[in-house]
mmCIF file with all atom_site columns, C-alpha atoms in Angstrom:
data_model
loop_
_atom_site.group_PDB
_atom_site.id
_atom_site.type_symbol
_atom_site.label_atom_id
_atom_site.label_alt_id
_atom_site.label_comp_id
_atom_site.label_asym_id
_atom_site.label_entity_id
_atom_site.label_seq_id
_atom_site.pdbx_PDB_ins_code
_atom_site.Cartn_x
_atom_site.Cartn_y
_atom_site.Cartn_z
_atom_site.occupancy
_atom_site.B_iso_or_equiv
_atom_site.pdbx_formal_charge
_atom_site.auth_seq_id
_atom_site.auth_comp_id
_atom_site.auth_asym_id
_atom_site.auth_atom_id
_atom_site.pdbx_PDB_model_num
ATOM 1   C CA . MET A 1 1   ? 115.441 94.109  80.558  1.00 92.00 ? 1   MET A CA 1
ATOM 2   C CA . LYS A 1 2   ? 114.667 95.672  83.932  1.00 96.00 ? 2   LYS A CA 1
ATOM 3   C CA . VAL A 1 3   ? 112.601 93.502  86.265  1.00 97.00 ? 3   VAL A CA 1
ATOM 4   C CA . THR A 1 4   ? 110.914 94.548  89.513  1.00 98.00 ? 4   THR A CA 1
ATOM 5   C CA . ALA A 1 5   ? 109.502 92.111  92.035  1.00 98.00 ? 5   ALA A CA 1
ATOM 6   C CA . VAL A 1 6   ? 106.595 93.358  94.159  1.00 98.00 ? 6   VAL A CA 1
ATOM 7   C CA . VAL A 1 7   ? 105.741 91.587  97.410  1.00 98.00 ? 7   VAL A CA 1
ATOM 8   C CA . PRO A 1 8   ? 102.749 92.817  99.428  1.00 98.00 ? 8   PRO A CA 1
ATOM 9   C CA . VAL A 1 9   ? 102.971 91.540  103.020 1.00 98.00 ? 9   VAL A CA 1
ATOM 10  C CA . TYR A 1 10  ? 100.699 91.425  106.032 1.00 97.00 ? 10  TYR A CA 1
ATOM 11  C CA . ASN A 1 11  ? 101.548 89.308  109.072 1.00 97.00 ? 11  ASN A CA 1
ATOM 12  C CA . GLU A 1 12  ? 103.695 86.894  107.065 1.00 97.00 ? 12  GLU A CA 1
ATOM 13  C CA . GLU A 1 13  ? 106.473 86.287  109.605 1.00 97.00 ? 13  GLU A CA 1
ATOM 14  C CA . LYS A 1 14  ? 106.449 82.522  109.011 1.00 97.00 ? 14  LYS A CA 1
ATOM 15  C CA . THR A 1 15  ? 106.925 82.595  105.235 1.00 98.00 ? 15  THR A CA 1
ATOM 16  C CA . VAL A 1 16  ? 108.113 85.976  103.968 1.00 98.00 ? 16  VAL A CA 1
ATOM 17  C CA . GLY A 1 17  ? 111.786 85.349  104.749 1.00 97.00 ? 17  GLY A CA 1
ATOM 18  C CA . GLY A 1 18  ? 111.951 82.358  102.409 1.00 97.00 ? 18  GLY A CA 1
ATOM 19  C CA . VAL A 1 19  ? 110.234 84.226  99.594  1.00 98.00 ? 19  VAL A CA 1
ATOM 20  C CA . LEU A 1 20  ? 112.487 87.267  99.945  1.00 98.00 ? 20  LEU A CA 1
ATOM 21  C CA . GLU A 1 21  ? 115.592 85.098  100.168 1.00 96.00 ? 21  GLU A CA 1
ATOM 22  C CA . VAL A 1 22  ? 114.873 83.549  96.767  1.00 97.00 ? 22  VAL A CA 1
ATOM 23  C CA . ILE A 1 23  ? 113.928 86.858  95.148  1.00 97.00 ? 23  ILE A CA 1
ATOM 24  C CA . SER A 1 24  ? 116.930 88.729  96.538  1.00 95.00 ? 24  SER A CA 1
ATOM 25  C CA . SER A 1 25  ? 119.359 86.051  95.354  1.00 94.00 ? 25  SER A CA 1
ATOM 26  C CA . SER A 1 26  ? 118.036 86.131  91.781  1.00 95.00 ? 26  SER A CA 1
ATOM 27  C CA . ASP A 1 27  ? 120.293 87.759  89.217  1.00 94.00 ? 27  ASP A CA 1
ATOM 28  C CA . LYS A 1 28  ? 117.243 88.256  86.974  1.00 95.00 ? 28  LYS A CA 1
ATOM 29  C CA . ILE A 1 29  ? 115.555 90.817  89.239  1.00 97.00 ? 29  ILE A CA 1
ATOM 30  C CA . ASN A 1 30  ? 116.858 94.388  89.473  1.00 96.00 ? 30  ASN A CA 1
ATOM 31  C CA . LYS A 1 31  ? 114.525 95.859  92.070  1.00 97.00 ? 31  LYS A CA 1
ATOM 32  C CA . LEU A 1 32  ? 112.446 94.542  94.958  1.00 98.00 ? 32  LEU A CA 1
ATOM 33  C CA . ILE A 1 33  ? 109.524 96.498  96.394  1.00 98.00 ? 33  ILE A CA 1
ATOM 34  C CA . ILE A 1 34  ? 108.040 95.181  99.624  1.00 98.00 ? 34  ILE A CA 1
ATOM 35  C CA . VAL A 1 35  ? 104.790 96.789  100.754 1.00 98.00 ? 35  VAL A CA 1
ATOM 36  C CA . ASN A 1 36  ? 104.055 96.102  104.421 1.00 97.00 ? 36  ASN A CA 1
ATOM 37  C CA . GLY A 1 37  ? 100.357 96.536  105.091 1.00 96.00 ? 37  GLY A CA 1
ATOM 38  C CA . ALA A 1 38  ? 100.700 97.478  108.782 1.00 96.00 ? 38  ALA A CA 1
ATOM 39  C CA . SER A 1 39  ? 101.737 94.037  110.002 1.00 97.00 ? 39  SER A CA 1
ATOM 40  C CA . THR A 1 40  ? 101.350 93.465  113.726 1.00 97.00 ? 40  THR A CA 1
ATOM 41  C CA . ASP A 1 41  ? 103.685 90.463  113.999 1.00 98.00 ? 41  ASP A CA 1
ATOM 42  C CA . LYS A 1 42  ? 107.459 90.249  113.368 1.00 97.00 ? 42  LYS A CA 1
ATOM 43  C CA . THR A 1 43  ? 107.154 90.679  109.597 1.00 97.00 ? 43  THR A CA 1
ATOM 44  C CA . HIS A 1 44  ? 108.764 94.145  109.705 1.00 96.00 ? 44  HIS A CA 1
ATOM 45  C CA . ASN A 1 45  ? 111.864 92.805  111.484 1.00 97.00 ? 45  ASN A CA 1
ATOM 46  C CA . ILE A 1 46  ? 112.242 90.047  108.906 1.00 97.00 ? 46  ILE A CA 1
ATOM 47  C CA . ILE A 1 47  ? 111.877 92.252  105.832 1.00 97.00 ? 47  ILE A CA 1
ATOM 48  C CA . ARG A 1 48  ? 114.381 94.783  107.225 1.00 96.00 ? 48  ARG A CA 1
ATOM 49  C CA . LYS A 1 49  ? 117.059 92.070  107.082 1.00 95.00 ? 49  LYS A CA 1
ATOM 50  C CA . PHE A 1 50  ? 117.001 92.396  103.290 1.00 93.00 ? 50  PHE A CA 1
ATOM 51  C CA . LEU A 1 51  ? 118.353 95.958  103.449 1.00 92.00 ? 51  LEU A CA 1
ATOM 52  C CA . PRO A 1 52  ? 120.810 96.793  102.023 1.00 89.00 ? 52  PRO A CA 1
ATOM 53  C CA . ASN A 1 53  ? 121.191 94.320  99.200  1.00 88.00 ? 53  ASN A CA 1
ATOM 54  C CA . LYS A 1 54  ? 124.256 94.283  96.966  1.00 86.00 ? 54  LYS A CA 1
ATOM 55  C CA . ASN A 1 55  ? 122.417 92.428  94.170  1.00 84.00 ? 55  ASN A CA 1
ATOM 56  C CA . MET A 1 56  ? 119.460 94.768  93.692  1.00 94.00 ? 56  MET A CA 1
ATOM 57  C CA . GLU A 1 57  ? 117.702 97.897  94.816  1.00 95.00 ? 57  GLU A CA 1
ATOM 58  C CA . VAL A 1 58  ? 115.320 97.143  97.679  1.00 96.00 ? 58  VAL A CA 1
ATOM 59  C CA . ARG A 1 59  ? 112.532 99.452  98.772  1.00 97.00 ? 59  ARG A CA 1
ATOM 60  C CA . ILE A 1 60  ? 110.315 98.814  101.782 1.00 97.00 ? 60  ILE A CA 1
ATOM 61  C CA . ILE A 1 61  ? 107.082 100.766 101.976 1.00 97.00 ? 61  ILE A CA 1
ATOM 62  C CA . ASN A 1 62  ? 105.362 100.651 105.361 1.00 96.00 ? 62  ASN A CA 1
ATOM 63  C CA . LEU A 1 63  ? 101.670 101.477 105.202 1.00 96.00 ? 63  LEU A CA 1
ATOM 64  C CA . LYS A 1 64  ? 99.963  102.937 108.275 1.00 92.00 ? 64  LYS A CA 1
ATOM 65  C CA . ASN A 1 65  ? 96.876  100.757 107.889 1.00 89.00 ? 65  ASN A CA 1
ATOM 66  C CA . ARG A 1 66  ? 95.443  97.926  105.815 1.00 86.00 ? 66  ARG A CA 1
ATOM 67  C CA . LYS A 1 67  ? 93.019  100.153 103.952 1.00 85.00 ? 67  LYS A CA 1
ATOM 68  C CA . GLY A 1 68  ? 92.747  98.822  100.424 1.00 89.00 ? 68  GLY A CA 1
ATOM 69  C CA . GLY A 1 69  ? 94.157  95.375  101.306 1.00 92.00 ? 69  GLY A CA 1
ATOM 70  C CA . LYS A 1 70  ? 96.421  93.596  98.864  1.00 93.00 ? 70  LYS A CA 1
ATOM 71  C CA . GLY A 1 71  ? 95.103  95.618  95.924  1.00 94.00 ? 71  GLY A CA 1
ATOM 72  C CA . GLY A 1 72  ? 95.932  98.836  97.738  1.00 94.00 ? 72  GLY A CA 1
ATOM 73  C CA . ALA A 1 73  ? 99.430  97.557  98.453  1.00 95.00 ? 73  ALA A CA 1
ATOM 74  C CA . VAL A 1 74  ? 99.961  96.723  94.783  1.00 95.00 ? 74  VAL A CA 1
ATOM 75  C CA . ARG A 1 75  ? 98.657  100.163 93.722  1.00 95.00 ? 75  ARG A CA 1
ATOM 76  C CA . THR A 1 76  ? 101.087 101.759 96.173  1.00 95.00 ? 76  THR A CA 1
ATOM 77  C CA . ALA A 1 77  ? 103.974 99.783  94.676  1.00 96.00 ? 77  ALA A CA 1
ATOM 78  C CA . ALA A 1 78  ? 102.880 100.739 91.162  1.00 95.00 ? 78  ALA A CA 1
ATOM 79  C CA . LYS A 1 79  ? 103.706 104.377 91.921  1.00 95.00 ? 79  LYS A CA 1
ATOM 80  C CA . HIS A 1 80  ? 107.368 103.344 92.202  1.00 92.00 ? 80  HIS A CA 1
ATOM 81  C CA . LEU A 1 81  ? 107.667 101.201 89.081  1.00 95.00 ? 81  LEU A CA 1
ATOM 82  C CA . LYS A 1 82  ? 109.986 102.036 86.212  1.00 92.00 ? 82  LYS A CA 1
ATOM 83  C CA . SER A 1 83  ? 110.655 98.560  84.862  1.00 94.00 ? 83  SER A CA 1
ATOM 84  C CA . ASP A 1 84  ? 110.022 96.626  81.695  1.00 94.00 ? 84  ASP A CA 1
ATOM 85  C CA . VAL A 1 85  ? 108.614 93.677  83.644  1.00 96.00 ? 85  VAL A CA 1
ATOM 86  C CA . VAL A 1 86  ? 106.840 93.495  86.998  1.00 97.00 ? 86  VAL A CA 1
ATOM 87  C CA . MET A 1 87  ? 106.536 90.245  88.912  1.00 98.00 ? 87  MET A CA 1
ATOM 88  C CA . LEU A 1 88  ? 104.020 89.982  91.746  1.00 97.00 ? 88  LEU A CA 1
ATOM 89  C CA . PHE A 1 89  ? 104.834 87.476  94.494  1.00 98.00 ? 89  PHE A CA 1
ATOM 90  C CA . ASP A 1 90  ? 102.662 86.441  97.424  1.00 97.00 ? 90  ASP A CA 1
ATOM 91  C CA . ALA A 1 91  ? 104.555 86.552  100.711 1.00 97.00 ? 91  ALA A CA 1
ATOM 92  C CA . ASP A 1 92  ? 103.168 83.181  101.767 1.00 96.00 ? 92  ASP A CA 1
ATOM 93  C CA . LEU A 1 93  ? 104.532 81.170  98.839  1.00 95.00 ? 93  LEU A CA 1
ATOM 94  C CA . ILE A 1 94  ? 105.932 77.808  99.864  1.00 95.00 ? 94  ILE A CA 1
ATOM 95  C CA . GLY A 1 95  ? 108.654 76.183  97.780  1.00 96.00 ? 95  GLY A CA 1
ATOM 96  C CA . LEU A 1 96  ? 109.591 79.160  95.602  1.00 97.00 ? 96  LEU A CA 1
ATOM 97  C CA . ARG A 1 97  ? 112.904 78.526  93.888  1.00 97.00 ? 97  ARG A CA 1
ATOM 98  C CA . GLU A 1 98  ? 115.068 80.655  91.626  1.00 96.00 ? 98  GLU A CA 1
ATOM 99  C CA . GLU A 1 99  ? 114.306 78.337  88.705  1.00 97.00 ? 99  GLU A CA 1
ATOM 100 C CA . HIS A 1 100 ? 110.638 79.377  88.969  1.00 97.00 ? 100 HIS A CA 1
ATOM 101 C CA . ILE A 1 101 ? 111.650 82.991  88.429  1.00 97.00 ? 101 ILE A CA 1
ATOM 102 C CA . GLU A 1 102 ? 113.794 82.017  85.454  1.00 96.00 ? 102 GLU A CA 1
ATOM 103 C CA . LYS A 1 103 ? 110.993 79.957  83.884  1.00 96.00 ? 103 LYS A CA 1
ATOM 104 C CA . LEU A 1 104 ? 108.580 82.879  84.199  1.00 96.00 ? 104 LEU A CA 1
ATOM 105 C CA . LEU A 1 105 ? 110.997 85.394  82.711  1.00 96.00 ? 105 LEU A CA 1
ATOM 106 C CA . ASP A 1 106 ? 112.531 83.264  79.978  1.00 95.00 ? 106 ASP A CA 1
ATOM 107 C CA . PRO A 1 107 ? 109.652 83.566  77.440  1.00 95.00 ? 107 PRO A CA 1
ATOM 108 C CA . ILE A 1 108 ? 109.591 87.341  77.920  1.00 93.00 ? 108 ILE A CA 1
ATOM 109 C CA . ALA A 1 109 ? 113.347 87.651  77.457  1.00 89.00 ? 109 ALA A CA 1
ATOM 110 C CA . LYS A 1 110 ? 113.123 85.617  74.254  1.00 90.00 ? 110 LYS A CA 1
ATOM 111 C CA . GLY A 1 111 ? 110.360 87.836  72.905  1.00 86.00 ? 111 GLY A CA 1
#
């Protein structure tokens, strides 16, 4: 089962690193797509630290403006999806752990 995680980001320098750390260390996720909605803080520097990644394919898409907001970012990511399962994560999640990812995917894996 191929799983892609999508993370739309905009000025999330305080929280995005923790979210991406958990996602990128998961052995359940095959691909990570980060859509940066023209952040003006240090978000871009933080997300670049996750390239390259030996555990999964990582793609960073940098938008030129925020037109379309979060929905626009998700639609942009959708153009690059070829997975059985797509997981959408907010970049400002606090307390995300790998067990959360496993609990979300387990019922799908079991049919």
